[in-house]
CSV table of C-alpha atoms in Angstrom, one decimal:
chain,number,residue,atom,x,y,z
G,1,UNK,CA,-15.1,-4.3,7.1
G,2,UNK,CA,-14.3,-7.6,8.9
G,3,UNK,CA,-10.5,-7.8,9.5
G,4,UNK,CA,-8.8,-11.1,8.9
G,5,UNK,CA,-5.8,-12.1,11.0
G,6,UNK,CA,-3.9,-15.4,11.2
G,7,UNK,CA,-1.8,-15.9,14.2
G,8,UNK,CA,1.4,-18.1,14.2
G,9,UNK,CA,3.8,-18.9,17.1
G,10,UNK,CA,7.2,-18.8,15.8
G,11,UNK,CA,10.6,-19.5,17.4
G,12,UNK,CA,12.0,-20.3,20.9
G,13,UNK,CA,10.9,-16.9,22.1
G,14,UNK,CA,7.2,-17.6,21.2
G,15,UNK,CA,7.3,-14.4,19.1
G,16,UNK,CA,3.7,-13.9,17.6
G,17,UNK,CA,3.5,-13.4,13.9
G,18,UNK,CA,0.4,-12.2,12.6
G,19,UNK,CA,-0.8,-11.6,9.1
G,20,UNK,CA,-3.3,-8.6,8.7
G,21,UNK,CA,-5.4,-8.0,5.7
G,22,UNK,CA,-7.7,-5.0,5.5
G,23,UNK,CA,-7.9,-1.8,3.6
G,24,UNK,CA,-5.8,0.6,5.5
G,25,UNK,CA,-3.8,3.9,5.4
G,26,UNK,CA,0.0,3.7,5.6
G,27,UNK,CA,-0.4,5.1,9.0
G,28,UNK,CA,-2.7,2.5,10.3
G,29,UNK,CA,-0.5,-0.3,8.8
G,30,UNK,CA,2.4,1.3,10.6
G,31,UNK,CA,0.5,1.1,13.7
G,32,UNK,CA,-0.1,-2.5,13.2
G,33,UNK,CA,3.6,-3.1,12.6
G,34,UNK,CA,4.3,-1.2,15.9
G,35,UNK,CA,1.8,-3.5,17.6
G,36,UNK,CA,3.8,-6.3,16.5
G,37,UNK,CA,2.2,-7.4,13.3
G,38,UNK,CA,5.0,-8.7,10.8
G,39,UNK,CA,2.9,-8.8,7.8
G,40,UNK,CA,0.5,-6.4,6.6
G,41,UNK,CA,-1.4,-6.2,3.2
G,42,UNK,CA,-3.7,-3.4,2.4
G,43,UNK,CA,-6.1,-4.8,-0.2
G,44,UNK,CA,-9.8,-4.8,-1.0
G,45,UNK,CA,-9.5,-8.6,-1.6
G,46,UNK,CA,-8.4,-9.2,1.8
G,47,UNK,CA,-7.0,-12.7,2.5
G,48,UNK,CA,-8.1,-13.6,-1.1
G,49,UNK,CA,-5.4,-11.2,-2.5
G,50,UNK,CA,-2.9,-13.4,-4.4
G,51,UNK,CA,0.1,-11.6,-2.4
G,52,UNK,CA,-1.7,-12.2,0.9
G,53,UNK,CA,-2.3,-15.9,0.0
G,54,UNK,CA,1.3,-16.2,-0.9
G,55,UNK,CA,2.2,-14.7,2.7
G,56,UNK,CA,-0.4,-16.8,4.4
G,57,UNK,CA,1.3,-20.0,2.8
G,58,UNK,CA,4.7,-19.0,3.5
G,59,UNK,CA,4.0,-18.2,7.1
G,60,UNK,CA,2.3,-21.5,7.5
G,61,UNK,CA,5.2,-23.4,6.0
G,62,UNK,CA,8.0,-21.4,7.4
G,63,UNK,CA,9.3,-20.4,4.1
G,64,UNK,CA,10.4,-17.0,2.6
G,65,UNK,CA,7.9,-16.4,-0.3
G,66,UNK,CA,8.7,-14.9,-3.6
G,67,UNK,CA,5.9,-12.4,-4.7
G,68,UNK,CA,5.1,-11.6,-8.3
G,69,UNK,CA,6.1,-8.0,-8.0
G,70,UNK,CA,9.8,-9.3,-7.4
G,71,UNK,CA,10.0,-10.1,-11.1
G,72,UNK,CA,12.0,-13.0,-12.6
G,73,UNK,CA,14.6,-11.3,-15.0
G,74,UNK,CA,16.6,-9.5,-12.3
G,75,UNK,CA,19.8,-7.4,-13.0
G,76,UNK,CA,22.3,-7.6,-10.1
G,77,UNK,CA,25.0,-5.1,-9.3
G,78,UNK,CA,27.7,-4.9,-6.6
G,79,UNK,CA,28.1,-1.8,-4.6
G,80,UNK,CA,31.7,-1.5,-3.3
G,81,UNK,CA,31.7,2.0,-2.0
G,82,UNK,CA,29.4,4.7,-0.7
G,83,UNK,CA,30.4,7.4,-3.3
G,84,UNK,CA,29.4,5.1,-6.0
G,85,UNK,CA,25.7,5.2,-5.1
G,86,UNK,CA,24.7,8.2,-7.0
G,87,UNK,CA,26.1,6.8,-10.2
G,88,UNK,CA,24.5,3.3,-9.6
G,89,UNK,CA,21.0,4.9,-8.9
G,90,UNK,CA,21.3,6.9,-11.9
G,91,UNK,CA,22.1,3.7,-14.0
G,92,UNK,CA,19.3,2.0,-12.6
G,93,UNK,CA,16.9,4.9,-13.4
G,94,UNK,CA,18.4,5.3,-17.0
G,95,UNK,CA,17.9,1.5,-17.7
G,96,UNK,CA,14.3,1.4,-16.1
G,97,UNK,CA,13.0,4.1,-18.3
G,98,UNK,CA,10.2,5.2,-15.9
G,99,UNK,CA,7.4,7.3,-17.3
G,100,UNK,CA,7.3,10.0,-14.8
G,101,UNK,CA,10.0,11.9,-13.1
G,102,UNK,CA,7.9,11.6,-9.8
G,103,UNK,CA,8.3,7.7,-10.1
G,104,UNK,CA,12.0,8.3,-10.7
G,105,UNK,CA,12.1,10.5,-7.5
G,106,UNK,CA,10.5,7.9,-5.3
G,107,UNK,CA,12.8,5.3,-6.8
G,108,UNK,CA,15.9,7.6,-6.2
G,109,UNK,CA,14.7,8.2,-2.5
G,110,UNK,CA,14.2,4.5,-1.8
G,111,UNK,CA,17.5,3.3,-3.3
G,112,UNK,CA,19.3,6.1,-1.4
G,113,UNK,CA,17.9,5.1,1.8
G,114,UNK,CA,18.2,1.2,1.2
G,115,UNK,CA,22.1,1.6,0.5
G,116,UNK,CA,22.8,4.1,3.0
G,117,UNK,CA,21.0,2.1,5.8
G,118,UNK,CA,22.9,-1.0,4.7
G,119,UNK,CA,26.4,0.7,5.0
G,120,UNK,CA,25.9,3.0,7.8
G,121,UNK,CA,23.6,1.0,10.1
G,122,UNK,CA,23.7,-2.5,8.8
G,123,UNK,CA,27.4,-2.9,9.5
G,124,UNK,CA,28.2,-2.7,13.2
G,125,UNK,CA,31.1,-3.0,15.7
G,126,UNK,CA,31.0,-5.8,18.2
G,127,UNK,CA,29.4,-3.5,20.8
G,128,UNK,CA,26.5,-2.9,18.4
G,129,UNK,CA,27.5,0.6,17.4
G,130,UNK,CA,27.9,1.7,13.8
G,131,UNK,CA,31.0,0.5,12.2
G,132,UNK,CA,31.1,3.6,9.6
G,133,UNK,CA,30.3,7.2,10.5
G,134,UNK,CA,27.5,8.7,8.6
G,135,UNK,CA,29.6,11.4,6.9
G,136,UNK,CA,32.4,8.9,6.2
G,137,UNK,CA,33.1,8.0,2.6
G,138,UNK,CA,33.4,4.1,2.7
G,139,UNK,CA,35.2,1.6,0.6
G,140,UNK,CA,33.5,-1.7,1.5
G,141,UNK,CA,35.8,-4.8,1.8
G,142,UNK,CA,34.8,-7.7,-0.3
G,143,UNK,CA,32.9,-9.3,2.6
G,144,UNK,CA,30.7,-6.5,3.1
G,145,UNK,CA,29.9,-5.4,-0.4
G,146,UNK,CA,26.2,-4.9,-1.2
G,147,UNK,CA,24.2,-6.6,-3.8
G,148,UNK,CA,21.5,-4.3,-5.6
G,149,UNK,CA,19.1,-6.2,-7.7
G,150,UNK,CA,16.4,-4.6,-9.9
G,151,UNK,CA,13.9,-5.5,-12.6
G,152,UNK,CA,11.1,-3.6,-14.5
G,153,UNK,CA,7.8,-5.5,-13.3
G,154,UNK,CA,4.2,-4.8,-14.1
G,155,UNK,CA,4.3,-0.9,-14.6
G,156,UNK,CA,6.7,-0.5,-11.9
G,157,UNK,CA,10.2,-1.3,-10.5
G,158,UNK,CA,11.4,-3.8,-8.3
G,159,UNK,CA,14.6,-2.9,-6.3
G,160,UNK,CA,16.4,-4.8,-3.5
G,161,UNK,CA,19.6,-4.1,-1.5
G,162,UNK,CA,21.2,-7.0,0.4
G,163,UNK,CA,24.0,-6.5,2.9
G,164,UNK,CA,26.1,-9.2,4.6
G,165,UNK,CA,25.5,-8.2,8.1
G,166,UNK,CA,22.1,-9.3,9.2
G,167,UNK,CA,21.9,-7.1,12.0
G,168,UNK,CA,18.3,-5.4,11.3
G,169,UNK,CA,15.5,-6.4,13.8
G,170,UNK,CA,11.9,-6.2,13.8
G,171,UNK,CA,12.4,-3.9,16.9
G,172,UNK,CA,14.3,-1.4,14.5
G,173,UNK,CA,11.3,-1.2,12.3
G,174,UNK,CA,8.8,-0.6,15.3
G,175,UNK,CA,10.9,2.0,16.6
G,176,UNK,CA,11.2,3.8,13.4
G,177,UNK,CA,7.5,3.8,12.6
G,178,UNK,CA,6.7,4.6,16.3
G,179,UNK,CA,8.8,7.8,16.0
G,180,UNK,CA,7.6,8.7,12.4
G,181,UNK,CA,3.8,7.7,12.6
G,182,UNK,CA,3.3,7.7,16.4
G,183,UNK,CA,2.2,10.4,18.8
G,184,UNK,CA,5.7,12.0,18.5
G,185,UNK,CA,5.4,12.1,14.8
G,186,UNK,CA,8.1,13.9,13.0
G,187,UNK,CA,10.4,13.9,15.9
G,188,UNK,CA,13.7,13.3,14.2
G,189,UNK,CA,16.7,12.0,15.8
G,190,UNK,CA,19.4,14.6,16.5
G,191,UNK,CA,22.3,12.2,16.6
G,192,UNK,CA,24.4,11.3,13.7
G,193,UNK,CA,22.6,8.2,12.5
G,194,UNK,CA,18.8,8.9,12.0
G,195,UNK,CA,18.1,5.5,10.7
G,196,UNK,CA,14.6,5.6,11.8
G,197,UNK,CA,13.7,8.2,9.1
G,198,UNK,CA,15.1,6.2,6.3
G,199,UNK,CA,13.0,3.1,7.1
G,200,UNK,CA,9.8,5.5,7.2
G,201,UNK,CA,10.8,7.0,3.8
G,202,UNK,CA,11.2,3.7,2.3
G,203,UNK,CA,7.9,2.4,3.6
G,204,UNK,CA,6.1,5.7,2.5
G,205,UNK,CA,7.4,5.8,-1.0
G,206,UNK,CA,7.1,2.1,-1.9
G,207,UNK,CA,4.2,0.1,-2.7
G,208,UNK,CA,5.4,-3.2,-1.6
G,209,UNK,CA,8.2,-3.8,1.0
G,210,UNK,CA,9.7,-7.3,1.9
G,211,UNK,CA,12.4,-7.5,4.6
G,212,UNK,CA,14.3,-10.9,5.0
G,213,UNK,CA,16.7,-11.2,7.9
G,214,UNK,CA,19.3,-14.1,8.3
G,215,UNK,CA,20.8,-12.9,11.6
G,216,UNK,CA,24.4,-12.4,11.4
G,217,UNK,CA,24.5,-13.3,7.8
G,218,UNK,CA,22.4,-10.8,5.6
G,219,UNK,CA,19.6,-8.3,5.4
G,220,UNK,CA,17.7,-8.0,2.1
G,221,UNK,CA,15.1,-5.2,1.9
G,222,UNK,CA,13.1,-5.4,-1.5
G,223,UNK,CA,10.6,-3.0,-2.7
G,224,UNK,CA,8.3,-2.4,-5.7
G,225,UNK,CA,7.6,1.3,-6.6
G,226,UNK,CA,4.8,2.0,-8.9
G,227,UNK,CA,5.3,4.1,-12.1
G,228,UNK,CA,2.9,6.6,-13.4
G,229,UNK,CA,-0.8,5.9,-13.3
G,230,UNK,CA,-0.4,2.7,-11.2
G,231,UNK,CA,0.1,4.2,-7.7
G,232,UNK,CA,-2.8,3.2,-5.6
G,233,UNK,CA,-2.6,4.3,-2.0
G,234,UNK,CA,-5.0,1.8,-0.8
G,235,UNK,CA,-3.0,-1.3,-2.0
G,236,UNK,CA,0.4,-1.9,-0.6
G,237,UNK,CA,2.1,-4.4,1.7
G,238,UNK,CA,4.7,-4.9,4.3
G,239,UNK,CA,6.3,-8.3,5.2
G,240,UNK,CA,9.1,-9.1,7.6
G,241,UNK,CA,10.6,-12.4,7.6
G,242,UNK,CA,13.5,-13.6,10.0
G,243,UNK,CA,15.0,-17.1,9.6
G,244,UNK,CA,17.7,-18.4,11.8
G,245,UNK,CA,18.8,-17.7,15.3
G,246,UNK,CA,19.9,-14.3,16.5
G,247,UNK,CA,23.1,-14.2,18.6
G,248,UNK,CA,22.6,-12.4,21.7
G,249,UNK,CA,24.6,-9.2,22.2
G,250,UNK,CA,28.0,-9.4,24.1
Y,1,UNK,CA,23.8,11.6,-2.0
Y,2,UNK,CA,26.6,12.6,-4.5
Y,3,UNK,CA,24.2,13.1,-7.4
Y,4,UNK,CA,26.9,15.6,-8.7
Y,5,UNK,CA,24.9,18.5,-7.7
Y,6,UNK,CA,26.6,20.2,-4.8
Y,7,UNK,CA,24.5,22.2,-2.4
Y,8,UNK,CA,24.8,25.9,-2.7
Y,9,UNK,CA,23.2,28.7,-0.7
Y,10,UNK,CA,22.8,32.4,-1.9
Y,11,UNK,CA,21.2,35.0,0.3
Y,12,UNK,CA,19.6,38.2,-0.9
Y,13,UNK,CA,17.8,41.1,0.9
Y,14,UNK,CA,14.4,42.4,-0.4
Y,15,UNK,CA,13.2,45.1,2.0
Y,16,UNK,CA,12.9,43.6,5.4
Y,17,UNK,CA,13.0,40.1,4.1
Y,18,UNK,CA,15.9,37.7,3.6
Y,19,UNK,CA,15.6,35.5,0.6
Y,20,UNK,CA,17.7,32.4,0.8
Y,21,UNK,CA,17.9,30.5,-2.4
Y,22,UNK,CA,18.8,26.8,-2.1
Y,23,UNK,CA,20.2,24.7,-5.0
Y,24,UNK,CA,21.3,21.2,-5.4
Y,25,UNK,CA,21.0,18.2,-3.0
Y,26,UNK,CA,20.1,18.5,0.7
Y,27,UNK,CA,22.0,15.6,2.3
Y,28,UNK,CA,24.7,14.9,4.9
Y,29,UNK,CA,27.2,17.1,3.2
Y,30,UNK,CA,24.8,20.1,2.9
Y,31,UNK,CA,26.0,22.6,5.7
Y,32,UNK,CA,23.6,25.3,7.0
Y,33,UNK,CA,26.1,27.0,9.5
Y,34,UNK,CA,25.6,30.3,7.8
Y,35,UNK,CA,21.8,30.1,8.2
Y,36,UNK,CA,21.5,29.3,11.9
Y,37,UNK,CA,21.8,33.0,12.8
Y,38,UNK,CA,19.3,34.2,10.5
Y,39,UNK,CA,16.3,36.4,12.2
Y,40,UNK,CA,13.4,38.3,11.2
Y,41,UNK,CA,11.5,37.6,8.0
Y,42,UNK,CA,13.2,34.7,6.1
Y,43,UNK,CA,12.0,33.1,2.9
Y,44,UNK,CA,13.7,29.9,1.8
Y,45,UNK,CA,13.4,29.3,-2.1
Y,46,UNK,CA,13.5,25.5,-2.8
Y,47,UNK,CA,13.2,25.9,-6.5
Y,48,UNK,CA,16.7,24.6,-7.4
Y,49,UNK,CA,16.4,21.7,-4.9
Y,50,UNK,CA,16.6,18.3,-6.8
Y,51,UNK,CA,16.8,15.8,-4.1
Y,52,UNK,CA,17.0,15.3,-0.4
Y,53,UNK,CA,17.8,12.3,1.8
Y,54,UNK,CA,16.9,11.4,5.3
Y,55,UNK,CA,20.3,12.9,6.8
Y,56,UNK,CA,19.2,16.1,4.8
Y,57,UNK,CA,15.8,16.1,6.5
Y,58,UNK,CA,17.4,15.6,9.8
Y,59,UNK,CA,19.7,18.4,9.3
Y,60,UNK,CA,17.0,20.6,7.9
Y,61,UNK,CA,14.6,19.9,11.0
Y,62,UNK,CA,17.5,20.9,13.3
Y,63,UNK,CA,18.0,24.1,11.4
Y,64,UNK,CA,14.2,25.0,11.8
Y,65,UNK,CA,14.5,24.4,15.6
Y,66,UNK,CA,17.5,27.0,15.6
Y,67,UNK,CA,15.4,29.4,13.7
Y,68,UNK,CA,12.3,28.8,15.9
Y,69,UNK,CA,12.4,32.8,16.6
Y,70,UNK,CA,12.4,33.9,13.0
Y,71,UNK,CA,9.4,34.4,10.7
Y,72,UNK,CA,10.0,31.5,8.0
Y,73,UNK,CA,8.3,31.1,4.7
Y,74,UNK,CA,8.9,28.5,2.0
Y,75,UNK,CA,8.4,29.3,-1.6
Y,76,UNK,CA,8.7,27.4,-5.0
Y,77,UNK,CA,8.6,23.9,-3.4
Y,78,UNK,CA,9.3,21.3,-6.0
Y,79,UNK,CA,7.6,17.8,-5.5
Y,80,UNK,CA,10.6,16.3,-3.5
Y,81,UNK,CA,10.2,19.0,-0.9
Y,82,UNK,CA,6.3,18.8,-1.0
Y,83,UNK,CA,6.8,15.1,-0.1
Y,84,UNK,CA,8.8,16.0,3.1
Y,85,UNK,CA,6.3,18.5,4.0
Y,86,UNK,CA,3.7,15.8,4.0
Y,87,UNK,CA,5.7,13.1,5.7
Y,88,UNK,CA,7.6,15.0,8.3
Y,89,UNK,CA,5.6,17.7,10.1
Y,90,UNK,CA,8.8,19.2,11.7
Y,91,UNK,CA,10.3,19.7,8.2
Y,92,UNK,CA,8.2,22.8,7.8
Y,93,UNK,CA,7.9,23.5,11.6
Y,94,UNK,CA,6.1,27.0,11.8
Y,95,UNK,CA,6.9,27.9,8.2
Y,96,UNK,CA,4.3,29.3,5.9
Y,97,UNK,CA,4.3,27.6,2.5
Y,98,UNK,CA,3.8,30.3,0.0
Y,99,UNK,CA,3.8,28.2,-3.3
Y,100,UNK,CA,4.6,24.9,-4.8
Y,101,UNK,CA,5.4,23.2,-8.0
Y,102,UNK,CA,2.5,20.8,-9.1
Y,103,UNK,CA,3.5,17.9,-11.4
Y,104,UNK,CA,1.4,17.0,-14.5
Y,105,UNK,CA,2.1,14.3,-17.1
Y,106,UNK,CA,0.4,13.8,-20.4
Y,107,UNK,CA,-1.7,10.6,-20.7
Y,108,UNK,CA,-0.9,10.7,-24.4
Y,109,UNK,CA,2.9,11.8,-25.1
Y,110,UNK,CA,4.1,11.4,-21.4
Y,111,UNK,CA,5.6,14.8,-21.4
Y,112,UNK,CA,5.7,16.5,-18.0
Y,113,UNK,CA,5.2,19.9,-16.6
Y,114,UNK,CA,5.6,21.5,-13.3
Y,115,UNK,CA,3.1,24.3,-12.7
Y,116,UNK,CA,3.8,26.9,-10.0
Y,117,UNK,CA,0.7,27.2,-7.8
Y,118,UNK,CA,0.3,29.9,-5.0
Y,119,UNK,CA,-0.9,28.9,-1.7
Y,120,UNK,CA,-4.6,30.4,-2.1
Y,121,UNK,CA,-4.9,28.1,-5.2
Y,122,UNK,CA,-3.9,24.8,-3.4
Y,123,UNK,CA,-7.5,23.9,-2.7
Y,124,UNK,CA,-8.7,24.5,-6.2
Y,125,UNK,CA,-5.7,23.2,-8.3
Y,126,UNK,CA,-6.7,21.8,-11.8
Y,127,UNK,CA,-6.6,18.0,-11.9
Y,128,UNK,CA,-6.2,18.0,-15.7
Y,129,UNK,CA,-5.5,20.4,-18.6
Y,130,UNK,CA,-4.9,20.2,-22.4
Y,131,UNK,CA,-1.4,19.0,-23.4
Y,132,UNK,CA,0.3,22.0,-24.9
Y,133,UNK,CA,3.1,19.8,-26.4
Y,134,UNK,CA,1.2,17.1,-28.4
Y,135,UNK,CA,-2.1,18.9,-28.4
Y,136,UNK,CA,-3.9,15.6,-28.4
Y,137,UNK,CA,-3.6,14.3,-24.7
Y,138,UNK,CA,-4.6,15.7,-21.4
Y,139,UNK,CA,-2.1,16.6,-18.8
Y,140,UNK,CA,-3.2,15.0,-15.6
Y,141,UNK,CA,-2.1,15.8,-12.0
Y,142,UNK,CA,0.7,13.2,-11.3
Y,143,UNK,CA,-0.6,12.3,-7.8
Y,144,UNK,CA,-3.7,13.0,-5.9
Y,145,UNK,CA,-4.4,16.6,-4.9
Y,146,UNK,CA,-5.8,16.0,-1.5
Y,147,UNK,CA,-2.7,13.9,-0.7
Y,148,UNK,CA,-0.3,16.2,-2.3
Y,149,UNK,CA,-1.4,19.2,-0.2
Y,150,UNK,CA,-2.2,17.2,3.0
Y,151,UNK,CA,0.4,19.7,4.7
Y,152,UNK,CA,-2.0,22.4,4.4
Y,153,UNK,CA,-4.5,20.9,6.8
């Protein structure tokens, strides 16, 4: 099967942003991402897939796209403390009324990792280390409260968590996937953080993942998780967008 | 994960085997200190585990490293644990998976069932069966058997 790719040179560092459309396994897609591909669509329709078309147009125009799986009638919640996440996740699951408990498990896993990643890895001190220790129960100041968005869309659930840090980098994703999909597969960090595994769990559990970074301002990770009977392992996407300049570390 | 199910461990002896029953959520608050010194034949029963997060996976992987000299088995693994077995090879390490719960969903009434399957039956697990609740529909394997048991390869 011919692989379709589109290259785009983007930003002052001449980073190469490629859109890769093919039928892939998640492992193969992760390898593409490790190799520097910011946009992967696994689809039999290749670059004719509507979502892939959306990505190609957005990349060409330098825009952040809105995919159909993100839904239009979205409920928003604020997350003000780490201890509240169990309750919040439960509320979303209750309202979503998914048909299978396995779908619910995937949603729970994804939301747990999205929220904990934002709190315990998104917010950093000036030296780049985590502001909050992993086992610390955190009450977030108003300037750091997370926004959780969700909507039932097309036999699945759209969820998104946005922080007010904007510290995630494409390199973080690459390192996570290199560790979890690469030759050292399954080598989990011994130290406190373990962020790499969280990103991997999100990618593996969700059908569609979109990451939008505004450096120093916000990181929003959006996912669509299929409900019963609509999980197609050959059809998924991963898209990483970064807009704005990243400040050099001190 | 604070899903109001605190993590509990109970241990019993069955002959020369130590059976460790795990209940609740495996997360950053789940402590395995009492398990690090186990030796000989050890079977972990995961029937009561309801959720696990990335910190919990990390802690469990570290425990398996500590127990590298023991003869470990896993039994009654629910779908949340089977997912980790498939995603993180070091989650099982050298453990022998004895049995797992297989999820089925009825295509008519949406009722669910979790069928316990022994390891020797993993390759021949039924993909569908009549629904014993509504009697009209078919209970289908909620997932794909090859992927669900990929950890056995």
